[in-house]
Coordinates of C-alpha atoms in Angstrom, one line a residue:
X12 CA 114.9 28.1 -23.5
X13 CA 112.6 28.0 -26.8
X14 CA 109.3 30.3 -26.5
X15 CA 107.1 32.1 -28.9
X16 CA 108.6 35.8 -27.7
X17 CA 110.2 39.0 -29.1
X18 CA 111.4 40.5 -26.1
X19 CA 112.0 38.9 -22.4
X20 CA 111.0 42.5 -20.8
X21 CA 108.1 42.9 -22.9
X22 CA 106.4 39.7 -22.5
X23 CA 103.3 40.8 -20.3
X24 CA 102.8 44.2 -22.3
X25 CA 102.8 42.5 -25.8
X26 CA 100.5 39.8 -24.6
X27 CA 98.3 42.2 -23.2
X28 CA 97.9 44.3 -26.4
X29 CA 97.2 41.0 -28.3
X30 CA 94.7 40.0 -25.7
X31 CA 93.2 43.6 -26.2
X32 CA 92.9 43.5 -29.8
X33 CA 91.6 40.2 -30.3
X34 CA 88.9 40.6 -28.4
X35 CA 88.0 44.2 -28.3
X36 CA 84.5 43.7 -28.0
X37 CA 84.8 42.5 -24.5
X38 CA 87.9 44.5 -23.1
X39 CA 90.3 47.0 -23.2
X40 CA 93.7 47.9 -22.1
X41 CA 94.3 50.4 -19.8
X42 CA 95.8 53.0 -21.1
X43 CA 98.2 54.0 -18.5
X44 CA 99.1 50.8 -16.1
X45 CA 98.7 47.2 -16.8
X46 CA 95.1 46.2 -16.7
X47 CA 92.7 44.2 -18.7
X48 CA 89.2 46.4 -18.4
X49 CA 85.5 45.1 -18.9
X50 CA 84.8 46.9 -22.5
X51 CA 81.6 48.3 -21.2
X52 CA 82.5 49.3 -17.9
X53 CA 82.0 51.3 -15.4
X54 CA 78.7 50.0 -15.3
X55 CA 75.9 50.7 -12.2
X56 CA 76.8 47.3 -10.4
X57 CA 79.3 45.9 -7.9
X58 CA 82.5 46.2 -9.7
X59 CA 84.6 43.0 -9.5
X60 CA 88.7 43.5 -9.7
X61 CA 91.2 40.1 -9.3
X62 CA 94.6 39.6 -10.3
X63 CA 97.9 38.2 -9.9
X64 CA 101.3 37.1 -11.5
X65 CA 100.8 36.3 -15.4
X66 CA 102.0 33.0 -16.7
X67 CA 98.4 31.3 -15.3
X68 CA 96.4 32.7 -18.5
X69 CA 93.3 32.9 -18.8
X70 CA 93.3 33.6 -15.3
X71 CA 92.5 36.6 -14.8
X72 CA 92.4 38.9 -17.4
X73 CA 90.4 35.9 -19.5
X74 CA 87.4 36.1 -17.5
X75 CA 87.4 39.9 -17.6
X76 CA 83.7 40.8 -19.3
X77 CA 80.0 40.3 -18.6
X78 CA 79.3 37.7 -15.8
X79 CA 82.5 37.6 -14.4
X80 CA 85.3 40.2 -13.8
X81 CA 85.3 44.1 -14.4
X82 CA 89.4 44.4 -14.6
X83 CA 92.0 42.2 -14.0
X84 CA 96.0 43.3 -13.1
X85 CA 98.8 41.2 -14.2
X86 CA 102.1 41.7 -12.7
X87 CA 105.0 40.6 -14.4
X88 CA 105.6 36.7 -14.4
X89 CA 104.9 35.3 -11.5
X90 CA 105.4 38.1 -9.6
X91 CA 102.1 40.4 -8.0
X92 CA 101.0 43.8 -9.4
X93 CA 101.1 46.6 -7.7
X94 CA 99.0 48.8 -5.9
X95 CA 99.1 51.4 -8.5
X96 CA 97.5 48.9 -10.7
X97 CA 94.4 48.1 -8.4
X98 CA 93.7 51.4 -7.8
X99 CA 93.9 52.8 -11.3
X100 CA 91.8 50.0 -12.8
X101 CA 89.4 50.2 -10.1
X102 CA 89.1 54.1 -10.4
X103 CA 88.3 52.9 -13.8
X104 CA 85.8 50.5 -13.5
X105 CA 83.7 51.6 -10.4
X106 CA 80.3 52.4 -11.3
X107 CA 78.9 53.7 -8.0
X108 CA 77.9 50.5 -6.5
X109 CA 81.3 49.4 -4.4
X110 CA 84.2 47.2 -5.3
X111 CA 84.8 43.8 -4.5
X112 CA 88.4 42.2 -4.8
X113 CA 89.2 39.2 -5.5
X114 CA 92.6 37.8 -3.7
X115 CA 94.4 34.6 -3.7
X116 CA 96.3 34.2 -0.5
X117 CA 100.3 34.7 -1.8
X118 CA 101.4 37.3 0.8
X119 CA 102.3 39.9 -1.9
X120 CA 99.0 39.7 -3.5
X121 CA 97.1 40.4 -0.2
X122 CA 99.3 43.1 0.9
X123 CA 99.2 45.1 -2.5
X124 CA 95.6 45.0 -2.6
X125 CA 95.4 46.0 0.8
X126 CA 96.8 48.9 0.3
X127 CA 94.7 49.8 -3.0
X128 CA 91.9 49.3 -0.8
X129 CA 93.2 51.6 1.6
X130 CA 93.9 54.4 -0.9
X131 CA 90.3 53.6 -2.7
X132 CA 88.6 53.8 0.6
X133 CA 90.2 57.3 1.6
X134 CA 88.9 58.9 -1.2
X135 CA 85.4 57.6 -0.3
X136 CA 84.6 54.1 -2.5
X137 CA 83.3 51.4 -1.2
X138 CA 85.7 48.2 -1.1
X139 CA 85.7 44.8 1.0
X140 CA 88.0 42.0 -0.3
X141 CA 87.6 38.1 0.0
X142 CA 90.7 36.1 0.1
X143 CA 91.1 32.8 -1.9
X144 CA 92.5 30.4 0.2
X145 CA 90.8 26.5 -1.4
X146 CA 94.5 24.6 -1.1
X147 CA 94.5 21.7 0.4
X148 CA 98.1 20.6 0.0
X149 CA 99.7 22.8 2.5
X150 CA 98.6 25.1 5.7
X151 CA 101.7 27.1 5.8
X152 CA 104.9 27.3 2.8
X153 CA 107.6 29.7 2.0
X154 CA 105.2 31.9 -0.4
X155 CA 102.2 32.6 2.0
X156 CA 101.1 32.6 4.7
X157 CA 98.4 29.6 5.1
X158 CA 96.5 28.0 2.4
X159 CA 97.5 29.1 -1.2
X160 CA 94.7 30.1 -3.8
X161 CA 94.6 28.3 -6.4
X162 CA 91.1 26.7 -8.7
X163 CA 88.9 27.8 -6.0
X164 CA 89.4 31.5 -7.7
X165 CA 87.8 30.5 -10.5
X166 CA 84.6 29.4 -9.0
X167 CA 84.6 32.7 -6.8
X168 CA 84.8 35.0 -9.9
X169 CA 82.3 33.0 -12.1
X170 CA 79.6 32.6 -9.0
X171 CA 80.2 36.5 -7.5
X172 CA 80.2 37.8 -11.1
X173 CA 76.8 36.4 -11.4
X174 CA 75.7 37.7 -8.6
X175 CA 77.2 41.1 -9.8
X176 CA 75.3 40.9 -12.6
X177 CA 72.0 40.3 -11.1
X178 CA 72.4 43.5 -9.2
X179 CA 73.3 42.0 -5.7
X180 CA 74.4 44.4 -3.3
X181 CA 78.6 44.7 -2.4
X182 CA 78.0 42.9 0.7
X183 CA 75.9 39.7 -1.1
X184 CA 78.7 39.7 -3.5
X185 CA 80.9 39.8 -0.9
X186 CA 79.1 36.9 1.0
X187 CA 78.4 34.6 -2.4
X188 CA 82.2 35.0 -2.8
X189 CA 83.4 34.2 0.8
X190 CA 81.1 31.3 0.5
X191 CA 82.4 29.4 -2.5
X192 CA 85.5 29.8 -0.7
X193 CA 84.3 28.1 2.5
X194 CA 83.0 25.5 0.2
X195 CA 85.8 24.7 -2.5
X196 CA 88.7 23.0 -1.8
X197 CA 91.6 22.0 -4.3
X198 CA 95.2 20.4 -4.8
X199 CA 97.7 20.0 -7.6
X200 CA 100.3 17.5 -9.2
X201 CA 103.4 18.2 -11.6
X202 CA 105.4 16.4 -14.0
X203 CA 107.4 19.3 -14.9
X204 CA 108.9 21.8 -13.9
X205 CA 107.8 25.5 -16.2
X206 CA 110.3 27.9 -17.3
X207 CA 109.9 31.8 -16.3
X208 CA 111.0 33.9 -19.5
X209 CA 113.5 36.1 -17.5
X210 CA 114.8 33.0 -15.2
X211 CA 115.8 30.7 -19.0
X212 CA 115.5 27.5 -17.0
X213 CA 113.4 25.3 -15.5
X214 CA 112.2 26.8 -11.6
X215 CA 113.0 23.6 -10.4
X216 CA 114.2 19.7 -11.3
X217 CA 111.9 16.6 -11.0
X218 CA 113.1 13.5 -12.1
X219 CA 111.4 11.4 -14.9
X220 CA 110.3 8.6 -12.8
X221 CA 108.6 11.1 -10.1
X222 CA 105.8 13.4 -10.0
X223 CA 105.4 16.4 -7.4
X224 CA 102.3 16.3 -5.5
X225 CA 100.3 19.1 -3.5
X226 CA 102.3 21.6 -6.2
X227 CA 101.7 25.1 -6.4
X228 CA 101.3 27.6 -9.2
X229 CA 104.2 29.2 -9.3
X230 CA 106.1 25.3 -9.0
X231 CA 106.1 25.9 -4.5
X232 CA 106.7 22.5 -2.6
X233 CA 104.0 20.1 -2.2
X234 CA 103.7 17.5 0.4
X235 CA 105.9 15.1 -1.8
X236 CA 107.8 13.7 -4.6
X237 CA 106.7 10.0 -5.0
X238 CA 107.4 7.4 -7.9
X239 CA 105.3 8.0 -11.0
X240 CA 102.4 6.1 -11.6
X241 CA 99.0 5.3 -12.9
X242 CA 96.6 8.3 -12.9
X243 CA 94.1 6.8 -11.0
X244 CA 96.3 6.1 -8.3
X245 CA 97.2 10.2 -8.3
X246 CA 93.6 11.1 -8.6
X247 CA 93.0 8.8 -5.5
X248 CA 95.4 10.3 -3.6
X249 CA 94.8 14.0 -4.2
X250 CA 90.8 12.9 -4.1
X251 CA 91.2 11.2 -0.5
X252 CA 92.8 14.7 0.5
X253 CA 90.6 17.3 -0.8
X254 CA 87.4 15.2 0.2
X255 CA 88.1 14.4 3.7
X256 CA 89.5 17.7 4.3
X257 CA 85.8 20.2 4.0
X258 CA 84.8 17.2 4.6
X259 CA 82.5 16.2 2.1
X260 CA 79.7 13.8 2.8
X261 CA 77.8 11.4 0.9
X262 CA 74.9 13.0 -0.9
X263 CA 76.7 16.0 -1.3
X264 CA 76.4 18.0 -5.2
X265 CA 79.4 19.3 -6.2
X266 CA 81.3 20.9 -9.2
X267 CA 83.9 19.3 -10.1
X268 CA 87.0 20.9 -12.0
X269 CA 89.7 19.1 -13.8
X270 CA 92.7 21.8 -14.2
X271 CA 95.4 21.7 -16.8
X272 CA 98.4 23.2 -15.8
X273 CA 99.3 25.0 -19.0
X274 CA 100.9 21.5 -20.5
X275 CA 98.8 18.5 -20.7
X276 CA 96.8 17.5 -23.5
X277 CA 92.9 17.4 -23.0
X278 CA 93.0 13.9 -23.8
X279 CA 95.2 13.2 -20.7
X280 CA 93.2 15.7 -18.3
X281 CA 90.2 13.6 -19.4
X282 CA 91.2 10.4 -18.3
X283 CA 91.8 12.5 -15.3
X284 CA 88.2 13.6 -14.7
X285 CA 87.0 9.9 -15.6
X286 CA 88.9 8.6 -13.0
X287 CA 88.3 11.3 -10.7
X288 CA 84.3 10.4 -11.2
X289 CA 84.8 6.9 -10.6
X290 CA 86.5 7.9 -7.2
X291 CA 83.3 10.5 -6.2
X292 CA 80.9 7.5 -7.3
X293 CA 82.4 5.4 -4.7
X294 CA 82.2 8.1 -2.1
X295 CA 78.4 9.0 -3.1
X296 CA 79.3 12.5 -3.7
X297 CA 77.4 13.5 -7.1
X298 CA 78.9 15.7 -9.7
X299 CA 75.9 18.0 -10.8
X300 CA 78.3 20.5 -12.7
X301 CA 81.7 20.3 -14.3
X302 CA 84.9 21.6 -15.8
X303 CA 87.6 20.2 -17.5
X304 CA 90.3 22.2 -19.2
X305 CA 93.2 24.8 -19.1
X306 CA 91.4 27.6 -17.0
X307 CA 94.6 28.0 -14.4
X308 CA 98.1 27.8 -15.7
X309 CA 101.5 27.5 -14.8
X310 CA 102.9 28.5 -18.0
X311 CA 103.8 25.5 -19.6
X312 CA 103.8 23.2 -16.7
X313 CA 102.7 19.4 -16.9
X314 CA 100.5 18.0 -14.8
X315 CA 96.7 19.1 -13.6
X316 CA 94.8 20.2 -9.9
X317 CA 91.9 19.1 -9.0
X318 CA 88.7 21.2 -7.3
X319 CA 85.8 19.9 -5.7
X320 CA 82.8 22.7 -5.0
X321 CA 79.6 21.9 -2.4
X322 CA 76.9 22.6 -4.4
X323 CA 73.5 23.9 -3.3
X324 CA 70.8 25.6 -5.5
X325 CA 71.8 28.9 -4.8
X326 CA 75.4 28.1 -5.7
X327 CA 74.0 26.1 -9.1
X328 CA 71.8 28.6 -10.0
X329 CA 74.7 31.4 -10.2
X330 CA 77.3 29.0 -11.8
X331 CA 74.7 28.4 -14.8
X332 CA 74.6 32.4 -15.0
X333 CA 75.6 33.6 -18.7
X334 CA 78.7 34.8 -19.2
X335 CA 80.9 36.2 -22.4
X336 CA 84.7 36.8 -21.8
X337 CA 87.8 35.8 -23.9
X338 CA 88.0 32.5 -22.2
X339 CA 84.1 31.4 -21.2
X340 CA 81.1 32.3 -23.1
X341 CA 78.0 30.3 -22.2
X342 CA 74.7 30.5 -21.7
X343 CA 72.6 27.6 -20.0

């Protein structure tokens, strides 16, 4: 195993400190439990909390700061934070208005927010929860229970972070959220295999001549292994999937997100997204917004997942919303 750290125990609290001091404008560091916090919060809005295993940087604590996310929680790699965490950084975040959390389905990720929520709520603080579950590859697998969470989260913090902003009530943040998520669907392809710092080998083997489709972000089972080959044909196959599973319907506006897995060169996930418009032409399904880029990681996984979003003006007009974070800062 080669990789750019000092210590294999100290991995998630050295990267948070250089997270921290690199862009100290926009967070902080908790200063008691892992927790990436909005620089200027609490502030008197809906206070928006995700998080998750690290290893799938930015996501989360990247898109902690205005627009988006008030605190993130990274567990160790891979592996969900705790309910300490939630609480703590949501004690120190809340500005009065409620909290919203943010959840991908992985059963240990919705139980230990669960309970945060339960602990926030007995001491009187406002909290609902929307779980992230956009995955199209699977219904059930070994690591949750029904559809994973996986580039649909992305869209859900952006578009309820907006709505945040604008001073929506907790339960229209709640409702924007629960409706990308009604609305998004995804899937995922590998090439490789990652390697977890304290495992020192690859999670699992995939021969040179295959590729791994409907993969998850921790390297889960897919559908299949099948023989490598051309992109397009991939992009075909995981497009087929996602679009006739919402189903989308000709006419339909969506956003389309082209997802490297920590890996793969922008030059490769481009070809991805060409291909991936040509297939959308054909369907009549128009791309009116886009993404294309490392914004959900396996570590250093190859390969890329693809996320369609339905589109309508609401929807667009909170996805064009400012934001400034560590990994996004736009403005339309």
């Amino acid at each position: 195993m080669k990789k750019l750290i000092n210590q294999v125990d100290r991995v998630v609290t050295e990267s948070l400190a250089g997270l921290g001091a690199a862009f100290g404008d926009l967070v902080r560091i908790h200063p008691s439990v892992k927790a990436v916090l909005r620089a200027d919060a609490p502030r008197p809005k809906v206070a928006l909390i995700s998080g998750g295993g690290s290893g799938h940087e930015p996501l989360h604590g990247g898109y902690v700061g205005y627009g988006m996310l008030d605190a993130a929680c990274p567990g160790e790699v891979f592996t969900s934070p705790t309910p300490d965490q939630m609480y703590e950084a949501a004690k120190a975040v809340h500005g009065g208005k409620g909290v919203l959390f943010i959840v991908k389905n992985y059963t240990g990720d919705v139980m230990n927010f669960q309970m945060a929520q339960e602990m926030l709520v007995s001491e009187g603080i406002r909290v609902e929860s929307v779980v992230i579950d956009d995955d199209v590859a699977v219904k059930d697998s070994l690591y949750t229970a029904g559809r994973r969470g996986v580039g649909g989260t992305v869209m859900a913090e952006k578009i309820a972070g907006a709505m945040a902003e604008l001073g929506g009530s907790l339960e229209e943040v709640r409702d924007v959220c629960a409706k990308v998520n009604a609305n998004v669907r995804s899937m995922g392809m590998a090439l490789t295999s990652c390697t977890v710092p304290a495992a020192g080998k690859p999670t699992f083997d995939l021969p040179e001549d295959q590729y791994e489709l409907g993969i998850g972000i921790h390297g889960e089972p897919g559908r299949e292994r099948r023989p490598m080959t051309q992109v397009r044909e991939i992009v075909r196959a995981m497009g087929e999937a996602i679009v006739s599973d919402l189903p989308f319907q000709p006419g339909d506006e969506v956003l389309a997100f082209v997802n490297g897995m920590g890996g793969s060169p922008l030059m490769e996930l481009f070809i991805v997204y060409n291909d991936l418009k040509e297939f959308l032409d054909e369907k009549g399904i128009v791309i009116s917004r886009n993404l294309v880029g490392n914004y959900i990681t396996s570590l250093e996984m190859q390969g890329f997942s693809i996320t369609l979003l339905k589109l309508d003006s609401q929807l667009k007009a909170l996805w064009d919303y400012p934001v400034h974070t560590p990994a996004l800062r736009w403005g339309r």
